[in-house]
Amino acid sequence: SCSPEHTLLRLGGGGNTSSGSGGSGTAAWGVGKRGQLGQGKREDEPEPRLLLGKIGWGVRIVQVSAGGGLVRVAHSLLLTSTGRVLSFGTAQYGQLGHGYDAGKQLSDCLRPRYIDALKDVKCICVSAGELHSGAVTVDGDVYTWGEGFCGQLGLGDRRPHLLPEQVTLGGLEDECVSNMSCGCRHTLVTTEEGEVFSWGLGRFGVLGRSYNDFTYNNDVGMAVPEGEEGHVQGAAARPPPMPPADIDAAVAAANGEAMNALIESLDALNLTLDDPSDQCYPKVIDSLKGFRAVGVCAGHRHSMILDENGSIYTFGSGAGGALGHGDLTGQEYPVKVMEFENEGIRIHQMSAGVDMSMAVSTEGIVYSWGKATDGRLGLGVDVENIDITLPRKVLLGDEDFKAVDVECGYVHSLVIGLDGSVYQCGGVGTDGKDDGQQDLNSEEAHLGYPVPLRGYNIWHRIAEPKEKIIKQTWKKYGKYELQGRSKMMNEGVRSVA
């Protein structure tokens, strides 16, 4: 799993089928300033490094999810084979799900920590967004937590929720959800019946449906990579204009009038985080009626849906050509990627990043499109600074190579092979280095193409790392030293007597 700053990779683990006492079968690398690598320190890791999780003997990690965005926050989620969820990284917005600590502060976690609020449910899927997180239980229930100012939690308001809460609005309580994906400011889920529900900030059309505006006019702050919108816009909500009578009441309250006048003036501002907008609760995407969805992926400002026939539908911002429709035009409703349809290509798995997309066909061929800077798409340096608006095949050197999974971040992406091999496209700059491929150990001709991570295979069992423990040694007295001490003590007793 990739975020704009770091990467998580689930490996084979130690022992027979599970991890040992000191590890988790998970490797992390990238920027670690926010503790999102789970290594117990705030340091960058240029290469994959196994976690010293201390999550328990024989506990196996079955899913990893790397969250974060372009606002310098990042966190990570781990799902165990027993259905427990661990989180670590930035806790500023409550996205770790641990609530306040003893000092009523939201302290970052530098090592994986179990989410106690989910201990009574068994989870089968987790997803980490930019400022929020979510999980799906074995019963098909959805829980969300973290920042909710854009309605991305689906709880009917725009408040932050520091502990996981079940999403029951919009009829989702009666649905059996199979998987979910948390994006930058929005969330997507699929049900066992093939329906897709979306909620959160509808900007760019990432919800794939029509929606109502928030109660009061606000331009929610959202970081975008670059271009005309290369800065955070509208960091605060703007309340509607106050009537003259309400302004007089506010002035009177400021001059020392009764406290009830102050309360009335605050009510007049309509400063509430309760919002009836359908961006704040789940709502089905009606335009997909007649299609059975089996997968969803929420990117930074675009979304992807996979149906049972292997077709991909994309919608949202068309920046960089991330939608794959041959242009840079955004779409407010799901549109099928016809390039795959025309070639008779069926898709098995997909991933949406920041203005980039990747997919794996049922034949194991990798396709990528969108922004291609720094080799993030694995298409070579010939396409640098070019927007790839249609899916292109990614060459991995070996004609017999078959891929099973792809993951997109911001300046990098991962390709997982059927044989367990791992390839990285692009790279996250660590320790002050620039983004892009670092220390390739390859010829110039391979610049911009996928690079294998030597020594790592997701199927191989590897020895778990063990934390060094310094044993304290105690000095033992010999036989004659004890006899001498006993004699001395006896003499001391006689002298006192």
Coordinates of C-alpha atoms in Angstrom, one line a residue:
S1 CA 0.0 0.0 0.0
C2 CA 1.3 3.4 -1.0
S3 CA 0.7 6.9 0.4
P4 CA 2.3 10.1 -0.9
E5 CA 5.1 9.7 1.6
H6 CA 5.6 6.1 2.6
T7 CA 5.0 2.5 1.6
L8 CA 3.8 -0.6 3.4
L9 CA 4.5 -4.1 2.2
R10 CA 3.1 -7.4 3.6
L11 CA 5.7 -10.1 3.6
G12 CA 5.7 -13.8 4.4
G13 CA 6.5 -13.5 8.0
G14 CA 8.6 -15.9 10.1
G15 CA 7.9 -19.3 11.5
N16 CA 5.5 -21.8 9.8
T17 CA 2.5 -19.7 8.8
S18 CA 2.7 -16.7 11.1
S19 CA 5.1 -14.2 12.5
G20 CA 7.3 -14.7 15.5
S21 CA 7.2 -12.8 18.8
G22 CA 9.3 -9.8 17.6
G23 CA 7.9 -9.0 14.1
S24 CA 4.8 -8.6 12.1
G25 CA 5.6 -9.8 8.5
T26 CA 5.4 -6.2 7.4
A27 CA 8.0 -3.9 5.9
A28 CA 7.8 -0.1 5.7
W29 CA 10.0 2.6 4.0
G30 CA 9.8 6.2 2.9
V31 CA 9.5 9.4 5.0
G32 CA 9.2 8.6 8.7
K33 CA 9.0 12.1 10.3
R34 CA 5.4 11.4 11.5
G35 CA 6.0 7.9 12.9
Q36 CA 4.1 6.3 10.0
L37 CA 6.8 3.6 9.5
G38 CA 6.1 2.1 12.9
Q39 CA 9.8 1.7 13.7
G40 CA 9.6 3.6 17.0
K41 CA 11.5 6.6 15.7
R42 CA 10.9 9.6 13.4
E43 CA 13.5 8.8 10.8
D44 CA 13.3 8.2 7.1
E45 CA 14.0 4.7 5.6
P46 CA 15.2 4.6 2.0
E47 CA 14.8 0.8 1.8
P48 CA 12.2 -1.6 3.1
R49 CA 12.7 -2.4 6.8
L50 CA 10.8 -5.0 8.7
L51 CA 8.6 -3.8 11.6
L52 CA 9.4 -4.7 15.2
G53 CA 5.7 -4.6 16.0
K54 CA 5.5 -6.6 19.2
I55 CA 1.9 -7.4 18.2
G56 CA 1.8 -10.8 19.8
W57 CA 3.1 -14.3 19.2
G58 CA 1.8 -16.0 16.1
V59 CA -0.2 -13.0 14.9
R60 CA -0.2 -12.7 11.1
I61 CA -0.9 -9.5 9.2
V62 CA -3.3 -10.0 6.3
Q63 CA -3.7 -6.4 5.0
V64 CA -1.8 -3.2 5.2
S65 CA -3.1 0.3 4.3
A66 CA -0.9 3.5 4.1
G67 CA -2.7 6.8 4.5
G68 CA -1.8 10.4 4.2
G69 CA -1.8 13.2 1.7
L70 CA -0.2 16.4 0.6
V71 CA -0.7 18.2 3.9
R72 CA 2.2 16.6 5.7
V73 CA 0.3 14.0 7.7
A74 CA 0.5 10.3 7.4
H75 CA -0.6 7.2 9.3
S76 CA -0.8 3.4 8.7
L77 CA -3.3 0.6 9.5
L78 CA -2.6 -3.1 9.9
L79 CA -5.3 -5.9 9.9
T80 CA -4.5 -9.2 11.6
S81 CA -5.8 -12.7 10.7
T82 CA -7.9 -12.5 13.9
G83 CA -9.8 -9.4 12.7
R84 CA -8.0 -6.9 15.0
V85 CA -6.8 -3.5 13.7
L86 CA -3.6 -1.7 14.6
S87 CA -2.7 1.9 13.8
F88 CA 0.3 4.2 14.1
G89 CA 1.6 7.5 12.8
T90 CA 0.0 10.9 13.0
A91 CA -2.9 11.3 15.5
Q92 CA -3.6 15.0 15.1
Y93 CA -7.0 14.5 13.5
G94 CA -8.0 11.3 15.4
Q95 CA -7.3 9.1 12.4
L96 CA -5.6 6.5 14.6
G97 CA -8.8 5.7 16.5
H98 CA -7.3 5.7 20.0
G99 CA -9.0 8.8 21.3
Y100 CA -7.4 11.1 23.9
D101 CA -4.5 9.9 26.0
A102 CA -4.1 10.5 29.7
G103 CA -3.2 14.1 29.2
K104 CA -6.2 14.7 26.9
Q105 CA -3.9 15.0 24.0
L106 CA -3.7 13.3 20.6
S107 CA -0.3 11.8 20.8
D108 CA 1.4 10.2 17.7
C109 CA 2.1 6.5 17.9
L110 CA 5.5 5.4 16.7
R111 CA 4.8 1.7 16.9
P112 CA 1.7 -0.3 16.0
R113 CA -1.0 -0.2 18.6
Y114 CA -4.3 -2.1 18.8
I115 CA -7.5 0.0 18.4
D116 CA -9.3 -1.0 21.6
A117 CA -12.7 0.4 20.4
L118 CA -12.8 -2.3 17.7
K119 CA -11.9 -5.2 19.9
D120 CA -15.4 -6.6 20.1
V121 CA -15.8 -6.8 16.3
K122 CA -14.0 -8.8 13.7
C123 CA -12.8 -6.7 10.7
I124 CA -12.1 -8.1 7.2
C125 CA -11.0 -4.8 5.5
V126 CA -9.3 -1.6 6.5
S127 CA -8.6 1.6 4.6
A128 CA -6.5 4.7 5.5
G129 CA -7.4 8.0 3.8
E130 CA -5.6 11.3 4.2
L131 CA -7.2 12.4 7.5
H132 CA -9.6 9.6 8.2
S133 CA -9.8 5.8 8.4
G134 CA -12.4 3.1 8.0
A135 CA -13.0 -0.6 8.5
V136 CA -15.5 -3.3 7.4
T137 CA -16.5 -6.0 9.8
V138 CA -17.3 -9.6 9.0
D139 CA -21.0 -8.8 9.4
G140 CA -20.8 -6.1 6.7
D141 CA -20.9 -3.1 9.0
V142 CA -18.8 0.0 8.3
Y143 CA -16.9 1.9 11.0
T144 CA -15.1 5.3 10.4
W145 CA -13.1 7.7 12.5
G146 CA -10.8 10.7 12.1
E147 CA -11.4 14.2 10.6
G148 CA -14.9 14.7 9.3
F149 CA -15.1 18.3 8.3
C150 CA -15.9 17.4 4.7
G151 CA -18.4 14.7 5.7
Q152 CA -16.0 11.9 4.8
L153 CA -17.0 9.9 7.8
G154 CA -20.6 9.5 6.7
L155 CA -21.9 10.1 10.2
G156 CA -24.3 13.0 9.3
D157 CA -22.1 15.8 10.6
R158 CA -18.7 17.5 10.0
R159 CA -17.2 16.8 13.4
P160 CA -14.0 14.9 14.0
H161 CA -14.6 11.5 15.7
L162 CA -11.7 10.2 17.7
L163 CA -13.1 6.7 18.1
P164 CA -14.6 4.4 15.5
E165 CA -18.3 4.7 15.0
Q166 CA -20.6 2.6 12.9
V167 CA -22.0 4.3 9.7
T168 CA -25.8 3.7 9.7
L169 CA -27.2 6.6 7.7
G170 CA -28.4 6.4 4.1
G171 CA -29.6 2.8 4.5
L172 CA -26.1 1.5 4.9
E173 CA -27.0 -0.2 8.1
D174 CA -29.2 -2.7 6.2
E175 CA -26.5 -3.4 3.6
C176 CA -23.8 -5.9 3.8
V177 CA -20.6 -4.1 2.8
S178 CA -17.8 -6.2 1.2
N179 CA -15.0 -3.6 0.9
M180 CA -14.2 0.1 1.2
S181 CA -11.7 2.7 0.1
C182 CA -10.9 6.0 1.8
G183 CA -9.6 8.8 -0.4
C184 CA -8.5 12.4 0.3
R185 CA -11.8 13.8 1.5
H186 CA -14.3 11.1 0.4
T187 CA -15.1 7.4 0.9
L188 CA -16.4 4.6 -1.3
V189 CA -17.9 1.2 -0.4
T190 CA -19.3 -1.7 -2.3
T191 CA -22.0 -4.1 -1.1
E192 CA -22.4 -7.8 -1.7
E193 CA -25.2 -6.9 -4.1
G194 CA -22.9 -4.9 -6.2
E195 CA -24.1 -1.4 -5.3
V196 CA -21.6 1.5 -4.6
F197 CA -22.2 4.1 -1.9
S198 CA -20.2 7.3 -1.8
W199 CA -20.0 10.2 0.7
G200 CA -17.7 13.1 1.6
L201 CA -16.5 16.2 -0.3
G202 CA -18.1 16.1 -3.8
R203 CA -15.6 18.5 -5.3
F204 CA -14.2 17.5 -8.7
G205 CA -17.0 14.9 -9.0
V206 CA -15.3 12.2 -6.9
L207 CA -18.7 11.0 -5.5
G208 CA -20.0 10.0 -9.0
R209 CA -23.4 11.4 -8.2
S210 CA -25.3 14.6 -7.6
Y211 CA -25.3 16.1 -4.1
N212 CA -26.5 19.1 -2.1
D213 CA -24.3 21.9 -1.0
F214 CA -23.3 22.2 2.7
T215 CA -25.6 24.3 4.9
Y216 CA -23.4 27.4 4.7
N217 CA -21.2 28.4 1.8
N218 CA -17.7 27.2 2.4
D219 CA -14.7 26.3 0.2
V220 CA -13.2 23.4 2.1
G221 CA -9.4 23.5 2.1
M222 CA -7.9 20.8 0.0
A223 CA -4.3 20.5 -1.1
V224 CA -3.7 19.8 -4.8
P225 CA -0.4 18.9 -6.4
E226 CA 0.3 21.8 -8.8
G227 CA -1.0 24.0 -11.5
E228 CA -3.7 26.7 -11.2
E229 CA -4.9 25.0 -8.0
G230 CA -1.5 24.4 -6.6
H231 CA -2.3 25.8 -3.2
V232 CA -4.8 25.2 -0.4
Q233 CA -8.0 27.1 -1.1
G234 CA -10.6 28.2 1.5
A235 CA -9.0 27.0 4.7
A236 CA -12.0 28.1 6.8
A237 CA -15.7 28.1 6.4
R238 CA -17.5 31.3 5.6
P239 CA -20.8 31.8 7.4
P240 CA -23.7 33.6 5.6
P241 CA -24.0 37.4 6.1
M242 CA -25.5 38.5 9.5
P243 CA -28.7 40.6 9.6
P244 CA -28.2 44.0 11.2
A245 CA -30.2 43.0 14.3
D246 CA -27.8 40.1 14.9
I247 CA -24.8 42.3 14.4
D248 CA -26.1 44.7 17.0
A249 CA -26.7 41.8 19.4
A250 CA -23.1 40.6 18.9
V251 CA -21.8 44.2 19.6
A252 CA -23.9 44.5 22.7
A253 CA -22.6 41.2 24.0
A254 CA -19.0 42.3 23.4
N255 CA -19.7 45.4 25.4
G256 CA -20.6 43.4 28.5
E257 CA -24.4 42.8 28.0
A258 CA -26.1 39.7 29.4
M259 CA -24.6 36.3 28.6
N260 CA -27.7 35.2 26.8
A261 CA -27.2 37.9 24.3
L262 CA -23.8 36.5 23.5
I263 CA -25.3 33.0 23.0
E264 CA -28.0 34.4 20.7
S265 CA -25.4 36.1 18.6
L266 CA -23.4 32.9 18.3
D267 CA -26.5 31.0 17.2
A268 CA -27.1 33.7 14.6
L269 CA -23.7 32.9 13.0
N270 CA -25.0 29.4 12.3
L271 CA -21.6 28.0 13.4
T272 CA -22.7 24.4 13.6
L273 CA -21.1 21.2 12.4
D274 CA -24.4 19.4 12.0
D275 CA -25.1 19.4 8.3
P276 CA -28.1 17.8 6.4
S277 CA -26.1 17.8 3.1
D278 CA -26.1 14.3 1.4
Q279 CA -22.3 14.7 1.2
C280 CA -22.3 13.8 4.9
Y281 CA -24.0 10.4 4.7
P282 CA -23.8 7.4 2.3
K283 CA -25.8 7.6 -0.9
V284 CA -25.9 5.0 -3.7
I285 CA -24.5 5.9 -7.1
D286 CA -27.7 5.5 -9.2
S287 CA -26.0 5.7 -12.6
L288 CA -24.5 2.3 -12.0
K289 CA -27.8 0.5 -11.9
G290 CA -27.6 -2.7 -14.0
F291 CA -23.9 -3.1 -13.2
R292 CA -22.6 -5.2 -10.4
A293 CA -19.5 -3.6 -8.8
V294 CA -16.9 -5.8 -7.2
G295 CA -14.3 -3.2 -6.2
V296 CA -13.7 0.5 -5.6
C297 CA -10.7 2.7 -5.2
A298 CA -10.7 6.3 -4.0
G299 CA -7.8 8.4 -5.1
H300 CA -6.8 12.0 -4.2
R301 CA -9.3 13.7 -6.5
H302 CA -10.6 10.9 -8.7
S303 CA -12.3 7.5 -8.2
M304 CA -12.4 4.1 -9.8
I305 CA -15.0 1.3 -9.9
L306 CA -14.5 -2.2 -11.1
D307 CA -17.5 -4.3 -12.2
E308 CA -17.9 -8.1 -12.4
N309 CA -17.1 -8.1 -16.1
G310 CA -13.7 -6.6 -15.6
S311 CA -14.6 -3.1 -16.8
I312 CA -13.3 0.0 -15.1
Y313 CA -15.3 3.2 -14.6
T314 CA -13.6 6.4 -13.6
F315 CA -14.8 9.8 -12.5
G316 CA -13.6 13.0 -10.8
S317 CA -10.8 15.3 -11.8
G318 CA -9.2 14.6 -15.2
A319 CA -5.9 16.3 -14.2
G320 CA -2.9 14.5 -15.7
G321 CA -5.2 12.3 -17.7
A322 CA -5.9 10.2 -14.6
L323 CA -9.3 9.1 -15.8
G324 CA -8.0 7.4 -18.9
H325 CA -10.5 8.8 -21.4
G326 CA -8.0 10.4 -23.8
D327 CA -8.4 13.9 -22.4
L328 CA -8.0 16.0 -19.3
T329 CA -11.7 16.6 -18.8
G330 CA -13.2 15.8 -15.5
Q331 CA -16.3 13.6 -15.1
E332 CA -19.1 14.0 -12.5
Y333 CA -20.5 10.5 -13.1
P334 CA -18.8 7.2 -13.8
V335 CA -17.6 6.7 -17.3
K336 CA -16.3 3.4 -18.7
V337 CA -12.6 3.4 -19.8
M338 CA -13.2 2.4 -23.4
E339 CA -9.6 1.7 -24.2
F340 CA -9.9 -1.6 -22.3
E341 CA -13.3 -2.3 -23.8
N342 CA -12.2 -1.8 -27.3
E343 CA -9.1 -4.1 -26.9
G344 CA -11.1 -6.8 -25.1
I345 CA -9.0 -6.4 -21.9
R346 CA -10.5 -7.5 -18.6
I347 CA -9.2 -5.9 -15.5
H348 CA -8.5 -7.9 -12.3
Q349 CA -7.2 -5.2 -9.9
M350 CA -6.8 -1.3 -10.0
S351 CA -5.4 1.5 -8.0
A352 CA -5.9 5.3 -7.9
G353 CA -3.2 7.7 -6.6
V354 CA -2.6 11.4 -7.0
D355 CA -3.5 12.2 -10.6
M356 CA -2.4 8.7 -11.7
S357 CA -4.0 5.3 -12.1
M358 CA -2.8 1.7 -12.7
A359 CA -4.6 -1.6 -13.4
V360 CA -3.7 -5.2 -13.8
S361 CA -5.5 -7.4 -16.4
T362 CA -6.7 -10.9 -15.9
E363 CA -3.6 -12.0 -18.0
G364 CA -1.3 -10.3 -15.5
I365 CA -0.4 -7.3 -17.7
V366 CA 0.1 -3.9 -16.0
Y367 CA -1.3 -0.7 -17.4
S368 CA -0.8 2.9 -16.2
W369 CA -1.9 6.3 -17.1
G370 CA -2.0 9.9 -15.7
K371 CA 0.9 12.1 -14.6
A372 CA 4.2 10.5 -15.6
T373 CA 6.8 12.7 -13.9
D374 CA 9.7 11.1 -12.0
G375 CA 9.0 7.7 -13.5
R376 CA 6.0 7.1 -11.3
L377 CA 4.1 5.3 -14.0
G378 CA 7.0 3.0 -15.0
L379 CA 6.8 4.1 -18.7
G380 CA 10.4 5.4 -19.0
V381 CA 11.9 8.8 -19.3
D382 CA 10.5 9.4 -22.8
V383 CA 7.2 10.3 -21.3
E384 CA 8.5 12.7 -18.7
N385 CA 6.4 15.8 -18.3
I386 CA 3.7 14.3 -20.5
D387 CA 0.2 13.5 -19.4
I388 CA -0.7 10.0 -20.4
T389 CA -4.4 10.2 -21.1
L390 CA -4.9 6.6 -22.3
P391 CA -3.8 3.4 -20.6
R392 CA -0.3 2.1 -21.6
K393 CA 1.3 -1.2 -21.1
V394 CA 4.1 -1.2 -18.5
L395 CA 7.2 -3.2 -19.5
L396 CA 8.8 -5.1 -16.7
G397 CA 11.7 -6.7 -18.6
D398 CA 10.5 -10.3 -18.4
E399 CA 7.9 -11.3 -21.0
D400 CA 6.7 -14.1 -18.8
F401 CA 6.1 -11.8 -15.8
K402 CA 2.6 -11.9 -14.5
A403 CA 1.4 -9.2 -12.1
V404 CA -1.3 -9.7 -9.4
D405 CA -1.4 -6.3 -7.7
V406 CA -0.5 -2.6 -8.2
E407 CA -0.6 0.3 -5.8
C408 CA -0.3 4.0 -6.6
G409 CA 1.0 6.8 -4.4
Y410 CA 2.0 10.3 -5.4
V411 CA 5.5 10.1 -6.9
H412 CA 5.8 6.3 -6.8
S413 CA 3.9 3.1 -7.3
L414 CA 4.4 -0.7 -6.7
V415 CA 3.9 -3.7 -8.9
I416 CA 3.6 -7.2 -7.3
G417 CA 4.3 -10.2 -9.3
L418 CA 2.6 -13.7 -9.2
D419 CA 6.1 -15.1 -8.3
G420 CA 6.2 -12.7 -5.3
S421 CA 8.6 -10.2 -6.7
V422 CA 8.2 -6.5 -6.0
Y423 CA 8.9 -3.7 -8.5
Q424 CA 8.9 0.0 -7.7
C425 CA 8.2 2.8 -10.1
G426 CA 9.6 6.2 -9.2
G427 CA 10.4 6.8 -5.5
V428 CA 9.8 9.0 -2.5
G429 CA 12.7 11.3 -1.6
T430 CA 14.1 10.5 1.8
D431 CA 16.7 12.4 4.0
G432 CA 16.3 15.5 1.9
K433 CA 16.8 13.8 -1.5
D434 CA 14.6 14.6 -4.5
D435 CA 11.7 12.4 -5.4
G436 CA 12.3 9.8 -8.1
Q437 CA 14.4 6.7 -8.6
Q438 CA 17.3 6.6 -6.2
D439 CA 20.4 4.4 -6.4
L440 CA 19.1 2.3 -9.3
N441 CA 22.3 0.3 -9.8
S442 CA 21.3 -0.1 -13.4
E443 CA 22.0 1.4 -16.8
E444 CA 20.8 4.7 -18.0
A445 CA 18.3 3.0 -20.3
H446 CA 16.4 1.7 -17.3
L447 CA 15.6 5.2 -16.0
G448 CA 11.9 5.7 -15.5
Y449 CA 11.1 2.0 -15.7
P450 CA 10.1 -0.4 -12.8
V451 CA 13.1 -1.4 -10.6
P452 CA 13.0 -4.7 -8.7
L453 CA 13.4 -4.6 -4.9
R454 CA 16.2 -7.2 -4.4
G455 CA 15.9 -9.6 -1.5
Y456 CA 12.2 -9.1 -1.0
N457 CA 9.5 -11.6 -2.0
I458 CA 6.0 -11.5 -0.6
W459 CA 5.7 -15.3 -0.6
H460 CA 9.0 -16.2 1.0
R461 CA 9.2 -16.8 4.7
I462 CA 11.9 -14.6 6.2
A463 CA 13.5 -14.4 9.6
E464 CA 11.7 -11.9 11.8
P465 CA 13.8 -9.1 13.2
K466 CA 14.6 -9.4 16.9
E467 CA 15.1 -6.4 19.1
K468 CA 18.3 -6.4 21.0
I469 CA 17.7 -6.7 24.7
I470 CA 20.6 -5.7 27.1
K471 CA 20.7 -8.2 29.9
Q472 CA 21.7 -7.0 33.3
T473 CA 24.4 -9.1 35.0
W474 CA 24.6 -9.4 38.7
K475 CA 27.8 -10.1 40.6
K476 CA 27.8 -13.4 42.4
Y477 CA 29.9 -13.8 45.6
G478 CA 32.0 -16.9 45.9
K479 CA 32.0 -19.3 48.8
Y480 CA 34.8 -17.8 50.7
E481 CA 33.5 -14.3 50.2
L482 CA 30.2 -15.3 51.8
Q483 CA 32.0 -17.0 54.7
G484 CA 34.1 -13.9 55.2
R485 CA 31.0 -11.6 55.2
S486 CA 29.2 -13.9 57.7
K487 CA 32.2 -13.9 60.0
M488 CA 32.4 -10.1 59.8
M489 CA 28.7 -9.7 60.6
N490 CA 29.0 -12.0 63.6
E491 CA 32.0 -10.0 64.9
G492 CA 30.0 -6.8 64.5
V493 CA 27.1 -8.2 66.5
R494 CA 29.5 -9.3 69.4
S495 CA 31.1 -5.8 69.5
V496 CA 27.7 -4.2 69.9
A497 CA 26.8 -6.6 72.6

